[in-house]
Amino acid sequence: MIALERAGIKIEKYAAFEIEKSAIEISKFHFPQIEQCGDVFKADFSTFKGYDLLIGGSPCTFWSVARTGRETTSDGMGFELFKQYVRALNESGCRYFLYENNYSMHKNIKEEITRYLGVEPILINSSLVSAQSRKRLYWTNIPNIKQPEDRGILLKDVITSGQVDRDKSLCIARRTVGNRGSQAYMRRRYFGKSFAQMVFENCTPESQRKLWETDPQKEFNVQGEIRQLHILEMERLQTLPDNYTKVKGINDTQRGEAIGNGWTVDVIAHILKNLPEE
């Protein structure tokens, strides 16, 4: 809904299918007019005939390279979830569609999605509109989609304190917010596995890397620390308004999971601006 607003598109009706309670509560807090419909497997999408736009992105966890034993063919749960999107499109008869998923999926999956939707995917990296490197594929029949202009936003521009060792953040995901532990653990995750962007407080990235190279398992009694991203920083990386997910009853872990599961708002707004005015 934020992306639609930023694209200047007026909304008559908006229905959403979501089962994660925290995501629903955040949405309801800001947009109580959205009709929350629950589980896609139980939906009768024919009741949405007359709607103009279908947007969605089935969970990428089944297909991501970050998952051990990920699905590489179209006969698993990941594709069953995708087929609910196809069913929604066919039953509703929406005129325009936008489907998103992870760039790292196996080519077999990508080819099957392309076959079902009848259009080639467009690769857009969120780094063009934010301080996060986030490669995603977008399948859409919205015409004339081009790459967004590079805004030149750097990671150092969005963190609230400390230093960083790169211009763009590593991709944030649902698991990013759970990247907690000892200093040695976080150094191993970050320097050893390039997982979850870190920020360096009262120390330099070079000094923390040296500690990791000296002994990856050892805790050191040194000044400064390596920390995970704050929730506010994660919101900025997804181009959400500051404190957008700060809703009563939603803790920081739930906020971070919702942010990591979401889309980069300004990428979606960029695509939706090309919707024909009719």
PDB file of C-alpha atoms in Angstrom:
ATOM      1  CA  MET A   1       0.000   0.000   0.000  1.00  0.00           C
ATOM      2  CA  ILE A   2       2.868   2.385   0.708  1.00  0.00           C
ATOM      3  CA  ALA A   3       4.278   1.675  -2.753  1.00  0.00           C
ATOM      4  CA  LEU A   4       0.902   2.351  -4.371  1.00  0.00           C
ATOM      5  CA  GLU A   5       0.656   5.637  -2.480  1.00  0.00           C
ATOM      6  CA  ARG A   6       4.173   6.647  -3.503  1.00  0.00           C
ATOM      7  CA  ALA A   7       3.314   5.816  -7.106  1.00  0.00           C
ATOM      8  CA  GLY A   8       0.323   8.158  -6.876  1.00  0.00           C
ATOM      9  CA  ILE A   9      -2.235   5.428  -7.533  1.00  0.00           C
ATOM     10  CA  LYS A  10      -5.685   5.803  -6.003  1.00  0.00           C
ATOM     11  CA  ILE A  11      -7.081   2.655  -4.419  1.00  0.00           C
ATOM     12  CA  GLU A  12     -10.758   1.770  -4.310  1.00  0.00           C
ATOM     13  CA  LYS A  13     -10.387  -1.643  -2.664  1.00  0.00           C
ATOM     14  CA  TYR A  14      -7.406  -3.619  -1.377  1.00  0.00           C
ATOM     15  CA  ALA A  15      -7.547  -7.238  -0.202  1.00  0.00           C
ATOM     16  CA  ALA A  16      -4.545  -9.006   1.336  1.00  0.00           C
ATOM     17  CA  PHE A  17      -3.741 -12.672   1.956  1.00  0.00           C
ATOM     18  CA  GLU A  18      -1.338 -13.077   4.874  1.00  0.00           C
ATOM     19  CA  ILE A  19      -1.067 -15.564   7.745  1.00  0.00           C
ATOM     20  CA  GLU A  20       1.762 -14.097   9.847  1.00  0.00           C
ATOM     21  CA  LYS A  21       0.124 -12.294  12.759  1.00  0.00           C
ATOM     22  CA  SER A  22       2.755  -9.596  13.260  1.00  0.00           C
ATOM     23  CA  ALA A  23       2.714  -8.616   9.584  1.00  0.00           C
ATOM     24  CA  ILE A  24      -1.083  -8.421   9.690  1.00  0.00           C
ATOM     25  CA  GLU A  25      -1.033  -6.221  12.798  1.00  0.00           C
ATOM     26  CA  ILE A  26       1.484  -3.816  11.275  1.00  0.00           C
ATOM     27  CA  SER A  27      -0.640  -3.571   8.140  1.00  0.00           C
ATOM     28  CA  LYS A  28      -3.881  -3.074  10.091  1.00  0.00           C
ATOM     29  CA  PHE A  29      -2.319  -0.334  12.217  1.00  0.00           C
ATOM     30  CA  HIS A  30      -1.442   1.788   9.184  1.00  0.00           C
ATOM     31  CA  PHE A  31      -4.165   0.713   6.752  1.00  0.00           C
ATOM     32  CA  PRO A  32      -7.289  -0.507   8.565  1.00  0.00           C
ATOM     33  CA  GLN A  33      -9.199  -0.277   5.286  1.00  0.00           C
ATOM     34  CA  ILE A  34      -7.334  -3.308   3.872  1.00  0.00           C
ATOM     35  CA  GLU A  35      -9.449  -6.461   3.885  1.00  0.00           C
ATOM     36  CA  GLN A  36      -7.421  -9.206   5.588  1.00  0.00           C
ATOM     37  CA  CYS A  37      -8.335 -12.531   3.963  1.00  0.00           C
ATOM     38  CA  GLY A  38      -5.933 -15.042   5.543  1.00  0.00           C
ATOM     39  CA  ASP A  39      -4.761 -18.308   3.955  1.00  0.00           C
ATOM     40  CA  VAL A  40      -4.421 -18.395   0.147  1.00  0.00           C
ATOM     41  CA  PHE A  41      -5.134 -22.137   0.052  1.00  0.00           C
ATOM     42  CA  LYS A  42      -8.651 -21.471   1.390  1.00  0.00           C
ATOM     43  CA  ALA A  43      -9.418 -18.586  -0.951  1.00  0.00           C
ATOM     44  CA  ASP A  44     -12.047 -18.328  -3.651  1.00  0.00           C
ATOM     45  CA  PHE A  45     -10.352 -15.786  -5.887  1.00  0.00           C
ATOM     46  CA  SER A  46     -13.310 -15.626  -8.251  1.00  0.00           C
ATOM     47  CA  THR A  47     -14.897 -13.255  -5.724  1.00  0.00           C
ATOM     48  CA  PHE A  48     -12.298 -10.674  -6.743  1.00  0.00           C
ATOM     49  CA  LYS A  49     -13.403 -10.300 -10.343  1.00  0.00           C
ATOM     50  CA  GLY A  50     -13.194  -6.657 -11.336  1.00  0.00           C
ATOM     51  CA  TYR A  51      -9.954  -6.027  -9.449  1.00  0.00           C
ATOM     52  CA  ASP A  52      -7.242  -4.464 -11.604  1.00  0.00           C
ATOM     53  CA  LEU A  53      -3.940  -5.514 -10.019  1.00  0.00           C
ATOM     54  CA  LEU A  54      -2.559  -8.659  -8.426  1.00  0.00           C
ATOM     55  CA  ILE A  55       0.740  -8.303  -6.581  1.00  0.00           C
ATOM     56  CA  GLY A  56       2.506 -11.037  -4.655  1.00  0.00           C
ATOM     57  CA  GLY A  57       5.614 -12.995  -3.871  1.00  0.00           C
ATOM     58  CA  SER A  58       5.391 -16.526  -2.528  1.00  0.00           C
ATOM     59  CA  PRO A  59       7.905 -17.426   0.230  1.00  0.00           C
ATOM     60  CA  CYS A  60      11.419 -17.720  -1.210  1.00  0.00           C
ATOM     61  CA  THR A  61      12.731 -19.879   1.623  1.00  0.00           C
ATOM     62  CA  PHE A  62      12.129 -23.088  -0.324  1.00  0.00           C
ATOM     63  CA  TRP A  63      14.241 -21.859  -3.261  1.00  0.00           C
ATOM     64  CA  SER A  64      16.977 -19.699  -1.738  1.00  0.00           C
ATOM     65  CA  VAL A  65      20.639 -20.719  -1.901  1.00  0.00           C
ATOM     66  CA  ALA A  66      20.754 -19.962   1.822  1.00  0.00           C
ATOM     67  CA  ARG A  67      18.665 -23.094   2.456  1.00  0.00           C
ATOM     68  CA  THR A  68      20.315 -26.503   2.684  1.00  0.00           C
ATOM     69  CA  GLY A  69      18.564 -28.925   0.350  1.00  0.00           C
ATOM     70  CA  ARG A  70      16.594 -26.207  -1.405  1.00  0.00           C
ATOM     71  CA  GLU A  71      13.994 -27.155  -4.001  1.00  0.00           C
ATOM     72  CA  THR A  72      15.267 -27.096  -7.584  1.00  0.00           C
ATOM     73  CA  THR A  73      12.219 -28.478  -9.386  1.00  0.00           C
ATOM     74  CA  SER A  74       8.571 -27.501  -9.631  1.00  0.00           C
ATOM     75  CA  ASP A  75       7.145 -30.369  -7.576  1.00  0.00           C
ATOM     76  CA  GLY A  76       7.732 -29.049  -4.048  1.00  0.00           C
ATOM     77  CA  MET A  77       5.871 -26.850  -1.554  1.00  0.00           C
ATOM     78  CA  GLY A  78       7.549 -23.715  -2.909  1.00  0.00           C
ATOM     79  CA  PHE A  79       5.920 -24.224  -6.282  1.00  0.00           C
ATOM     80  CA  GLU A  80       2.588 -25.170  -4.703  1.00  0.00           C
ATOM     81  CA  LEU A  81       2.617 -21.757  -3.054  1.00  0.00           C
ATOM     82  CA  PHE A  82       3.504 -20.094  -6.349  1.00  0.00           C
ATOM     83  CA  LYS A  83       0.607 -21.878  -8.049  1.00  0.00           C
ATOM     84  CA  GLN A  84      -1.767 -20.192  -5.613  1.00  0.00           C
ATOM     85  CA  TYR A  85      -0.635 -16.912  -7.149  1.00  0.00           C
ATOM     86  CA  VAL A  86      -1.372 -18.318 -10.612  1.00  0.00           C
ATOM     87  CA  ARG A  87      -4.769 -19.500  -9.396  1.00  0.00           C
ATOM     88  CA  ALA A  88      -5.483 -16.031  -7.999  1.00  0.00           C
ATOM     89  CA  LEU A  89      -4.578 -14.478 -11.330  1.00  0.00           C
ATOM     90  CA  ASN A  90      -6.718 -16.875 -13.352  1.00  0.00           C
ATOM     91  CA  GLU A  91      -9.753 -16.845 -11.065  1.00  0.00           C
ATOM     92  CA  SER A  92      -9.806 -13.086 -10.457  1.00  0.00           C
ATOM     93  CA  GLY A  93      -9.019 -12.060 -14.015  1.00  0.00           C
ATOM     94  CA  CYS A  94      -6.866  -9.156 -12.838  1.00  0.00           C
ATOM     95  CA  ARG A  95      -5.685  -7.052 -15.771  1.00  0.00           C
ATOM     96  CA  TYR A  96      -2.188  -6.470 -14.422  1.00  0.00           C
ATOM     97  CA  PHE A  97       0.095  -8.578 -12.273  1.00  0.00           C
ATOM     98  CA  LEU A  98       3.427  -8.266 -10.487  1.00  0.00           C
ATOM     99  CA  TYR A  99       5.159 -11.317  -9.027  1.00  0.00           C
ATOM    100  CA  GLU A 100       8.479 -11.176  -7.154  1.00  0.00           C
ATOM    101  CA  ASN A 101      10.979 -13.752  -5.951  1.00  0.00           C
ATOM    102  CA  ASN A 102      14.622 -14.361  -5.139  1.00  0.00           C
ATOM    103  CA  TYR A 103      17.297 -14.023  -7.814  1.00  0.00           C
ATOM    104  CA  SER A 104      19.152 -17.038  -6.399  1.00  0.00           C
ATOM    105  CA  MET A 105      16.453 -19.584  -7.311  1.00  0.00           C
ATOM    106  CA  HIS A 106      17.446 -22.517  -9.549  1.00  0.00           C
ATOM    107  CA  LYS A 107      17.055 -21.930 -13.275  1.00  0.00           C
ATOM    108  CA  ASN A 108      14.510 -24.750 -13.477  1.00  0.00           C
ATOM    109  CA  ILE A 109      12.199 -22.870 -11.116  1.00  0.00           C
ATOM    110  CA  LYS A 110      12.756 -19.578 -12.917  1.00  0.00           C
ATOM    111  CA  GLU A 111      11.929 -21.131 -16.271  1.00  0.00           C
ATOM    112  CA  GLU A 112       8.753 -22.734 -14.940  1.00  0.00           C
ATOM    113  CA  ILE A 113       7.535 -19.445 -13.408  1.00  0.00           C
ATOM    114  CA  THR A 114       8.216 -17.733 -16.729  1.00  0.00           C
ATOM    115  CA  ARG A 115       6.243 -20.425 -18.552  1.00  0.00           C
ATOM    116  CA  TYR A 116       3.260 -20.074 -16.222  1.00  0.00           C
ATOM    117  CA  LEU A 117       3.166 -16.269 -16.313  1.00  0.00           C
ATOM    118  CA  GLY A 118       4.143 -15.805 -19.956  1.00  0.00           C
ATOM    119  CA  VAL A 119       6.646 -12.999 -19.407  1.00  0.00           C
ATOM    120  CA  GLU A 120      10.390 -12.868 -18.813  1.00  0.00           C
ATOM    121  CA  PRO A 121      11.556 -11.706 -15.369  1.00  0.00           C
ATOM    122  CA  ILE A 122      13.208  -8.326 -14.823  1.00  0.00           C
ATOM    123  CA  LEU A 123      16.200  -8.259 -12.464  1.00  0.00           C
ATOM    124  CA  ILE A 124      16.319  -5.178 -10.244  1.00  0.00           C
ATOM    125  CA  ASN A 125      18.801  -4.672  -7.417  1.00  0.00           C
ATOM    126  CA  SER A 126      17.438  -2.594  -4.536  1.00  0.00           C
ATOM    127  CA  SER A 127      20.885  -1.003  -4.296  1.00  0.00           C
ATOM    128  CA  LEU A 128      19.744   1.484  -6.947  1.00  0.00           C
ATOM    129  CA  VAL A 129      17.154   3.035  -4.618  1.00  0.00           C
ATOM    130  CA  SER A 130      18.517   2.138  -1.188  1.00  0.00           C
ATOM    131  CA  ALA A 131      21.674   1.242   0.716  1.00  0.00           C
ATOM    132  CA  GLN A 132      20.974  -2.499   0.462  1.00  0.00           C
ATOM    133  CA  SER A 133      22.150  -4.978  -2.145  1.00  0.00           C
ATOM    134  CA  ARG A 134      19.027  -7.042  -2.795  1.00  0.00           C
ATOM    135  CA  LYS A 135      18.717  -8.771  -6.163  1.00  0.00           C
ATOM    136  CA  ARG A 136      15.157  -9.760  -6.983  1.00  0.00           C
ATOM    137  CA  LEU A 137      13.303 -10.976 -10.059  1.00  0.00           C
ATOM    138  CA  TYR A 138      10.044  -9.322 -11.080  1.00  0.00           C
ATOM    139  CA  TRP A 139       7.570 -10.894 -13.496  1.00  0.00           C
ATOM    140  CA  THR A 140       4.968  -8.384 -14.676  1.00  0.00           C
ATOM    141  CA  ASN A 141       2.792  -7.382 -17.602  1.00  0.00           C
ATOM    142  CA  ILE A 142       3.003  -3.737 -16.578  1.00  0.00           C
ATOM    143  CA  PRO A 143       4.615  -2.156 -19.654  1.00  0.00           C
ATOM    144  CA  ASN A 144       7.817  -0.190 -20.155  1.00  0.00           C
ATOM    145  CA  ILE A 145       9.680  -1.167 -16.992  1.00  0.00           C
ATOM    146  CA  LYS A 146      13.195   0.229 -16.924  1.00  0.00           C
ATOM    147  CA  GLN A 147      15.898   0.165 -14.292  1.00  0.00           C
ATOM    148  CA  PRO A 148      15.499   2.784 -11.538  1.00  0.00           C
ATOM    149  CA  GLU A 149      17.993   5.624 -11.513  1.00  0.00           C
ATOM    150  CA  ASP A 150      20.833   5.118  -9.068  1.00  0.00           C
ATOM    151  CA  ARG A 151      20.210   7.404  -6.086  1.00  0.00           C
ATOM    152  CA  GLY A 152      23.696   6.859  -4.715  1.00  0.00           C
ATOM    153  CA  ILE A 153      22.499   6.051  -1.190  1.00  0.00           C
ATOM    154  CA  LEU A 154      25.272   4.529   0.928  1.00  0.00           C
ATOM    155  CA  LEU A 155      25.063   2.334   4.001  1.00  0.00           C
ATOM    156  CA  LYS A 156      26.901   4.926   6.079  1.00  0.00           C
ATOM    157  CA  ASP A 157      24.048   7.323   5.292  1.00  0.00           C
ATOM    158  CA  VAL A 158      21.397   5.188   7.017  1.00  0.00           C
ATOM    159  CA  ILE A 159      23.090   3.746  10.121  1.00  0.00           C
ATOM    160  CA  THR A 160      22.414   5.554  13.386  1.00  0.00           C
ATOM    161  CA  SER A 161      25.939   5.143  14.785  1.00  0.00           C
ATOM    162  CA  GLY A 162      29.228   3.335  14.223  1.00  0.00           C
ATOM    163  CA  GLN A 163      31.135   2.392  11.074  1.00  0.00           C
ATOM    164  CA  VAL A 164      30.580  -0.023   8.189  1.00  0.00           C
ATOM    165  CA  ASP A 165      32.974  -1.761   5.810  1.00  0.00           C
ATOM    166  CA  ARG A 166      30.995  -1.530   2.555  1.00  0.00           C
ATOM    167  CA  ASP A 167      28.938   0.912   0.539  1.00  0.00           C
ATOM    168  CA  LYS A 168      25.854  -1.297   0.395  1.00  0.00           C
ATOM    169  CA  SER A 169      24.435  -3.568   3.078  1.00  0.00           C
ATOM    170  CA  LEU A 170      24.311  -7.294   2.602  1.00  0.00           C
ATOM    171  CA  CYS A 171      20.771  -8.413   1.836  1.00  0.00           C
ATOM    172  CA  ILE A 172      18.551  -8.399   4.911  1.00  0.00           C
ATOM    173  CA  ALA A 173      16.208 -11.336   5.404  1.00  0.00           C
ATOM    174  CA  ARG A 174      13.876 -12.753   8.000  1.00  0.00           C
ATOM    175  CA  ARG A 175      16.821 -14.402   9.757  1.00  0.00           C
ATOM    176  CA  THR A 176      18.868 -11.196   9.921  1.00  0.00           C
ATOM    177  CA  VAL A 177      17.205 -10.029  13.112  1.00  0.00           C
ATOM    178  CA  GLY A 178      18.080 -13.308  14.849  1.00  0.00           C
ATOM    179  CA  ASN A 179      21.789 -12.965  14.210  1.00  0.00           C
ATOM    180  CA  ARG A 180      22.617 -12.541  17.899  1.00  0.00           C
ATOM    181  CA  GLY A 181      25.324 -14.085  19.979  1.00  0.00           C
ATOM    182  CA  SER A 182      28.831 -13.543  21.268  1.00  0.00           C
ATOM    183  CA  GLN A 183      31.253 -11.227  19.551  1.00  0.00           C
ATOM    184  CA  ALA A 184      33.179 -14.224  18.191  1.00  0.00           C
ATOM    185  CA  TYR A 185      29.949 -15.730  16.831  1.00  0.00           C
ATOM    186  CA  MET A 186      28.978 -12.554  14.994  1.00  0.00           C
ATOM    187  CA  ARG A 187      32.480 -12.146  13.557  1.00  0.00           C
ATOM    188  CA  ARG A 188      32.346 -15.727  12.249  1.00  0.00           C
ATOM    189  CA  ARG A 189      28.940 -15.158  10.689  1.00  0.00           C
ATOM    190  CA  TYR A 190      29.891 -11.889   9.087  1.00  0.00           C
ATOM    191  CA  PHE A 191      33.501 -12.325   7.987  1.00  0.00           C
ATOM    192  CA  GLY A 192      33.405 -16.085   7.559  1.00  0.00           C
ATOM    193  CA  LYS A 193      29.994 -16.535   5.910  1.00  0.00           C
ATOM    194  CA  SER A 194      29.086 -13.022   4.693  1.00  0.00           C
ATOM    195  CA  PHE A 195      25.757 -13.301   6.492  1.00  0.00           C
ATOM    196  CA  ALA A 196      23.801 -10.411   8.031  1.00  0.00           C
ATOM    197  CA  GLN A 197      25.229  -6.929   7.739  1.00  0.00           C
ATOM    198  CA  MET A 198      27.121  -5.767  10.825  1.00  0.00           C
ATOM    199  CA  VAL A 199      27.986  -2.359  12.255  1.00  0.00           C
ATOM    200  CA  PHE A 200      31.165  -1.590  14.207  1.00  0.00           C
ATOM    201  CA  GLU A 201      30.882   0.538  17.349  1.00  0.00           C
ATOM    202  CA  ASN A 202      33.946   2.286  18.817  1.00  0.00           C
ATOM    203  CA  CYS A 203      36.229   0.177  16.660  1.00  0.00           C
ATOM    204  CA  THR A 204      37.135  -0.276  13.016  1.00  0.00           C
ATOM    205  CA  PRO A 205      35.987  -3.083  10.713  1.00  0.00           C
ATOM    206  CA  GLU A 206      39.652  -3.851  10.068  1.00  0.00           C
ATOM    207  CA  SER A 207      40.360  -4.427  13.769  1.00  0.00           C
ATOM    208  CA  GLN A 208      37.411  -6.818  14.095  1.00  0.00           C
ATOM    209  CA  ARG A 209      38.417  -8.710  10.964  1.00  0.00           C
ATOM    210  CA  LYS A 210      41.920  -9.111  12.385  1.00  0.00           C
ATOM    211  CA  LEU A 211      40.487 -10.635  15.580  1.00  0.00           C
ATOM    212  CA  TRP A 212      38.480 -13.100  13.492  1.00  0.00           C
ATOM    213  CA  GLU A 213      41.533 -14.033  11.424  1.00  0.00           C
ATOM    214  CA  THR A 214      43.632 -14.468  14.585  1.00  0.00           C
ATOM    215  CA  ASP A 215      41.212 -16.976  16.151  1.00  0.00           C
ATOM    216  CA  PRO A 216      37.622 -17.319  14.864  1.00  0.00           C
ATOM    217  CA  GLN A 217      36.462 -19.062  18.061  1.00  0.00           C
ATOM    218  CA  LYS A 218      38.073 -16.808  20.670  1.00  0.00           C
ATOM    219  CA  GLU A 219      36.483 -13.990  22.621  1.00  0.00           C
ATOM    220  CA  PHE A 220      38.758 -10.975  23.023  1.00  0.00           C
ATOM    221  CA  ASN A 221      38.685  -8.386  25.783  1.00  0.00           C
ATOM    222  CA  VAL A 222      38.931  -5.344  23.540  1.00  0.00           C
ATOM    223  CA  GLN A 223      37.324  -1.935  23.205  1.00  0.00           C
ATOM    224  CA  GLY A 224      34.388  -1.658  20.867  1.00  0.00           C
ATOM    225  CA  GLU A 225      31.984  -4.204  19.487  1.00  0.00           C
ATOM    226  CA  ILE A 226      30.433  -5.643  16.374  1.00  0.00           C
ATOM    227  CA  ARG A 227      26.630  -5.372  16.364  1.00  0.00           C
ATOM    228  CA  GLN A 228      23.672  -6.342  14.228  1.00  0.00           C
ATOM    229  CA  LEU A 229      21.558  -3.742  12.468  1.00  0.00           C
ATOM    230  CA  HIS A 230      19.013  -1.813  14.487  1.00  0.00           C
ATOM    231  CA  ILE A 231      15.368  -2.173  13.450  1.00  0.00           C
ATOM    232  CA  LEU A 232      15.296   1.463  12.349  1.00  0.00           C
ATOM    233  CA  GLU A 233      18.259   0.814  10.045  1.00  0.00           C
ATOM    234  CA  MET A 234      16.561  -2.228   8.574  1.00  0.00           C
ATOM    235  CA  GLU A 235      13.451  -0.153   7.857  1.00  0.00           C
ATOM    236  CA  ARG A 236      15.568   2.401   6.015  1.00  0.00           C
ATOM    237  CA  LEU A 237      17.233  -0.323   3.929  1.00  0.00           C
ATOM    238  CA  GLN A 238      13.769  -1.404   2.762  1.00  0.00           C
ATOM    239  CA  THR A 239      12.831   2.284   2.170  1.00  0.00           C
ATOM    240  CA  LEU A 240      10.108   2.121   4.803  1.00  0.00           C
ATOM    241  CA  PRO A 241       9.308   5.203   6.889  1.00  0.00           C
ATOM    242  CA  ASP A 242      11.240   5.393  10.148  1.00  0.00           C
ATOM    243  CA  ASN A 243       9.525   3.362  12.898  1.00  0.00           C
ATOM    244  CA  TYR A 244       6.894   2.069  10.472  1.00  0.00           C
ATOM    245  CA  THR A 245       6.916  -1.343  12.171  1.00  0.00           C
ATOM    246  CA  LYS A 246       6.799   0.113  15.697  1.00  0.00           C
ATOM    247  CA  VAL A 247       3.331  -1.152  16.565  1.00  0.00           C
ATOM    248  CA  LYS A 248       1.983  -2.025  20.012  1.00  0.00           C
ATOM    249  CA  GLY A 249       2.311  -5.729  20.759  1.00  0.00           C
ATOM    250  CA  ILE A 250       4.973  -6.339  18.090  1.00  0.00           C
ATOM    251  CA  ASN A 251       8.471  -6.982  19.487  1.00  0.00           C
ATOM    252  CA  ASP A 252      11.748  -6.220  17.737  1.00  0.00           C
ATOM    253  CA  THR A 253      12.231  -9.793  16.538  1.00  0.00           C
ATOM    254  CA  GLN A 254       8.794  -9.791  14.911  1.00  0.00           C
ATOM    255  CA  ARG A 255       9.455  -6.345  13.441  1.00  0.00           C
ATOM    256  CA  GLY A 256      12.741  -7.490  11.930  1.00  0.00           C
ATOM    257  CA  GLU A 257      11.185 -10.644  10.498  1.00  0.00           C
ATOM    258  CA  ALA A 258       8.411  -8.639   8.845  1.00  0.00           C
ATOM    259  CA  ILE A 259      10.934  -6.208   7.354  1.00  0.00           C
ATOM    260  CA  GLY A 260      13.159  -8.991   6.057  1.00  0.00           C
ATOM    261  CA  ASN A 261      10.181 -10.792   4.518  1.00  0.00           C
ATOM    262  CA  GLY A 262       8.994  -7.652   2.759  1.00  0.00           C
ATOM    263  CA  TRP A 263       9.746  -5.825  -0.449  1.00  0.00           C
ATOM    264  CA  THR A 264      11.885  -2.750  -1.017  1.00  0.00           C
ATOM    265  CA  VAL A 265       9.067  -0.226  -1.206  1.00  0.00           C
ATOM    266  CA  ASP A 266      10.679   2.167  -3.669  1.00  0.00           C
ATOM    267  CA  VAL A 267      11.423  -0.613  -6.175  1.00  0.00           C
ATOM    268  CA  ILE A 268       7.747  -1.583  -6.184  1.00  0.00           C
ATOM    269  CA  ALA A 269       6.672   2.056  -6.463  1.00  0.00           C
ATOM    270  CA  HIS A 270       9.028   2.464  -9.424  1.00  0.00           C
ATOM    271  CA  ILE A 271       7.370  -0.466 -11.228  1.00  0.00           C
ATOM    272  CA  LEU A 272       3.809   0.553 -10.358  1.00  0.00           C
ATOM    273  CA  LYS A 273       4.308   4.072 -11.727  1.00  0.00           C
ATOM    274  CA  ASN A 274       4.156   2.467 -15.177  1.00  0.00           C
ATOM    275  CA  LEU A 275       0.600   1.249 -14.714  1.00  0.00           C
ATOM    276  CA  PRO A 276      -1.458   2.719 -17.589  1.00  0.00           C
ATOM    277  CA  GLU A 277      -3.876   5.472 -16.620  1.00  0.00           C
ATOM    278  CA  GLU A 278      -7.287   4.190 -17.641  1.00  0.00           C
TER     279      GLU A 278
END
